[in-house]
PDB file of C-alpha atoms in Angstrom:
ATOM      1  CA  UNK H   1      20.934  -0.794 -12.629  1.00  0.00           C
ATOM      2  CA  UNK H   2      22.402   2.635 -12.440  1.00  0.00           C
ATOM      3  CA  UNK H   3      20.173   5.692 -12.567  1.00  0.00           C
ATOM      4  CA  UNK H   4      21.467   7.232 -15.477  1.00  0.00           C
ATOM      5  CA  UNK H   5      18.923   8.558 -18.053  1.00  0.00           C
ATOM      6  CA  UNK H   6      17.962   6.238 -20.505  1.00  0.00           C
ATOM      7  CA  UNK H   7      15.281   8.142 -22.360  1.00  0.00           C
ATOM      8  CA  UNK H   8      15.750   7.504 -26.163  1.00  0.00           C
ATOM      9  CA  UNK H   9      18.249   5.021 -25.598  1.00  0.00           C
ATOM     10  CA  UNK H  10      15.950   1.416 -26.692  1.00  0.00           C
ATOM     11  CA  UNK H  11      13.839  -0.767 -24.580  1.00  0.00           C
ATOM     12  CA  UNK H  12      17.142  -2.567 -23.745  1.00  0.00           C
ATOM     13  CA  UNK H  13      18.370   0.710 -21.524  1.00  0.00           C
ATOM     14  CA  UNK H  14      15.511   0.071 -19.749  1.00  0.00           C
ATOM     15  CA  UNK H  15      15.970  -3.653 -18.760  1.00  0.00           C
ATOM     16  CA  UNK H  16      18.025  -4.604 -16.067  1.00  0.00           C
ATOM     17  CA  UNK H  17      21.251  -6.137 -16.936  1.00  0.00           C
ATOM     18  CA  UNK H  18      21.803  -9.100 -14.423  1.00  0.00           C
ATOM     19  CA  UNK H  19      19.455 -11.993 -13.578  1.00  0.00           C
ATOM     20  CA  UNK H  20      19.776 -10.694  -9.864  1.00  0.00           C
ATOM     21  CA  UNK H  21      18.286  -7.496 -10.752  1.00  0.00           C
ATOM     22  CA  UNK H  22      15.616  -8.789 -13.316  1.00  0.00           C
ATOM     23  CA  UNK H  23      14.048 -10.491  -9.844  1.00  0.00           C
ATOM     24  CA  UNK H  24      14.184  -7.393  -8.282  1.00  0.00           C
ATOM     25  CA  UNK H  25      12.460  -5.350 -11.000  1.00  0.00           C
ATOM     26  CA  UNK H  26      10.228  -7.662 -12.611  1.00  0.00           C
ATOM     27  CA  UNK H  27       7.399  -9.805 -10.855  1.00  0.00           C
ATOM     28  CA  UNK H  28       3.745 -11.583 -11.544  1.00  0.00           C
ATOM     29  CA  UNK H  29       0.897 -10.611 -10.119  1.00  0.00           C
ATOM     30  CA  UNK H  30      -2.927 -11.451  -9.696  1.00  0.00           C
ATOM     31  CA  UNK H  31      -4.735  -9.175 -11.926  1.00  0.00           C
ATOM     32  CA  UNK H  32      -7.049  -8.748  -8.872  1.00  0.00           C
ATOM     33  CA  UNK H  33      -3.989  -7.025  -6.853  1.00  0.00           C
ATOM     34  CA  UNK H  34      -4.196  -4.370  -9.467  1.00  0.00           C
ATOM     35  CA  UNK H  35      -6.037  -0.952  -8.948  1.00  0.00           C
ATOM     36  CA  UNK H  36      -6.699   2.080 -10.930  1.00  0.00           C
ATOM     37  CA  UNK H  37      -3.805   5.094 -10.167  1.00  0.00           C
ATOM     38  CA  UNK H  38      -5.876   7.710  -8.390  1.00  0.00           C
ATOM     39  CA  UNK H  39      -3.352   9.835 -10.474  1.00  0.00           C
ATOM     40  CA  UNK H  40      -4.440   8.452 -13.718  1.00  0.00           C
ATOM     41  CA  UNK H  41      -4.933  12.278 -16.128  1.00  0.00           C
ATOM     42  CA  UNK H  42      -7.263  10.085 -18.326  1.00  0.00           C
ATOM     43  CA  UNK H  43     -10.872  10.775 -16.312  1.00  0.00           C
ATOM     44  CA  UNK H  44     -13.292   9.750 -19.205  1.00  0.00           C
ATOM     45  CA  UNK H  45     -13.355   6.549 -21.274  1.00  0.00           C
ATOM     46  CA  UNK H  46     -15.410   6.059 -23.751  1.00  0.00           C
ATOM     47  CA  UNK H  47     -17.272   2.615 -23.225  1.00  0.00           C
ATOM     48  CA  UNK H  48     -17.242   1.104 -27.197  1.00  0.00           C
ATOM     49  CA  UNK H  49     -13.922   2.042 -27.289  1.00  0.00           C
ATOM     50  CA  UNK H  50     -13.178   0.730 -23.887  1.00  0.00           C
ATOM     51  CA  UNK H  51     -14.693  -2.422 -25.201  1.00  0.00           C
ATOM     52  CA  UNK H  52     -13.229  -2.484 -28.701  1.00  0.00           C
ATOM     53  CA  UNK H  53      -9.242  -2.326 -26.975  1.00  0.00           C
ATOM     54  CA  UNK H  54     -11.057  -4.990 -24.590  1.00  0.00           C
ATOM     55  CA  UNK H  55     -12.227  -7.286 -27.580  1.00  0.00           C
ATOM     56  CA  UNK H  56      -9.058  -6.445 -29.475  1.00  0.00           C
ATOM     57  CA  UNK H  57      -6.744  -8.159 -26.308  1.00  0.00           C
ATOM     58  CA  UNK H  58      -8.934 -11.102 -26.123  1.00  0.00           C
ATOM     59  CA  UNK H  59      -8.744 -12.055 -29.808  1.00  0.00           C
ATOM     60  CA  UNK H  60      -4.945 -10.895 -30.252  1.00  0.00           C
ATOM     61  CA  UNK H  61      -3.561 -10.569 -26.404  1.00  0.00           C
ATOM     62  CA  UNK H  62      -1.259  -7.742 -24.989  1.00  0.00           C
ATOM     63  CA  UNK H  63       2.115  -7.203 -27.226  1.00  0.00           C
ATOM     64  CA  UNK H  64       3.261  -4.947 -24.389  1.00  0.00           C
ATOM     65  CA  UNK H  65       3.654  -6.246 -20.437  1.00  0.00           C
ATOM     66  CA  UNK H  66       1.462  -3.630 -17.728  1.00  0.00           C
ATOM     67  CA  UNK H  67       3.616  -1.366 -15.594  1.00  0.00           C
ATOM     68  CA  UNK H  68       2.511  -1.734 -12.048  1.00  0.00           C
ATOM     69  CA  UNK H  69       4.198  -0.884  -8.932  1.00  0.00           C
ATOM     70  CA  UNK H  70       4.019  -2.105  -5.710  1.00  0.00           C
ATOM     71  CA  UNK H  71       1.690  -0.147  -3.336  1.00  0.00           C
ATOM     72  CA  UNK H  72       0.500  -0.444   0.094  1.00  0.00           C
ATOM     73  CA  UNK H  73      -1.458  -3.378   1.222  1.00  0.00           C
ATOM     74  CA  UNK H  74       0.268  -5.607  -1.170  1.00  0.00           C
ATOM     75  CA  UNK H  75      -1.552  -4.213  -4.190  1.00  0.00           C
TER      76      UNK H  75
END
């Protein structure tokens, strides 16, 4: 995928464009691999609406995948 910028350009500028790179990019993972970014700007959440969004993905699911990157350690 070339490193031009693809801002404003559709979800499909974003997407590799070969199988070959699709197994590069994309991957599964155990949701226990997952940790919070230490990075994350968002310090506070507020708990009912922490467990509304929670509620809301159990009844409905998640229309969008997560973003995660690979860190050290495997997670």
């Amino acid at each position: 995928m070339s490193t031009k910028n693809v801002l404003g350009r559709g979800v499909g500028a974003l997407l590799p464009e070969d199988a070959a790179e699709a197994e590069e990019k994309f991957f599964l993972c155990d949701i226990d691999k997952i940790s919070a970014n230490p990075h994350q700007p968002r310090s506070y959440f507020d708990e009912d609406k922490l467990q509304q969004l929670a509620d809301s993905i159990r009844e409905k699911g998640v229309i969008q995948p997560l973003l995660v990157t690979k860190g050290k350690g495997n997670r």
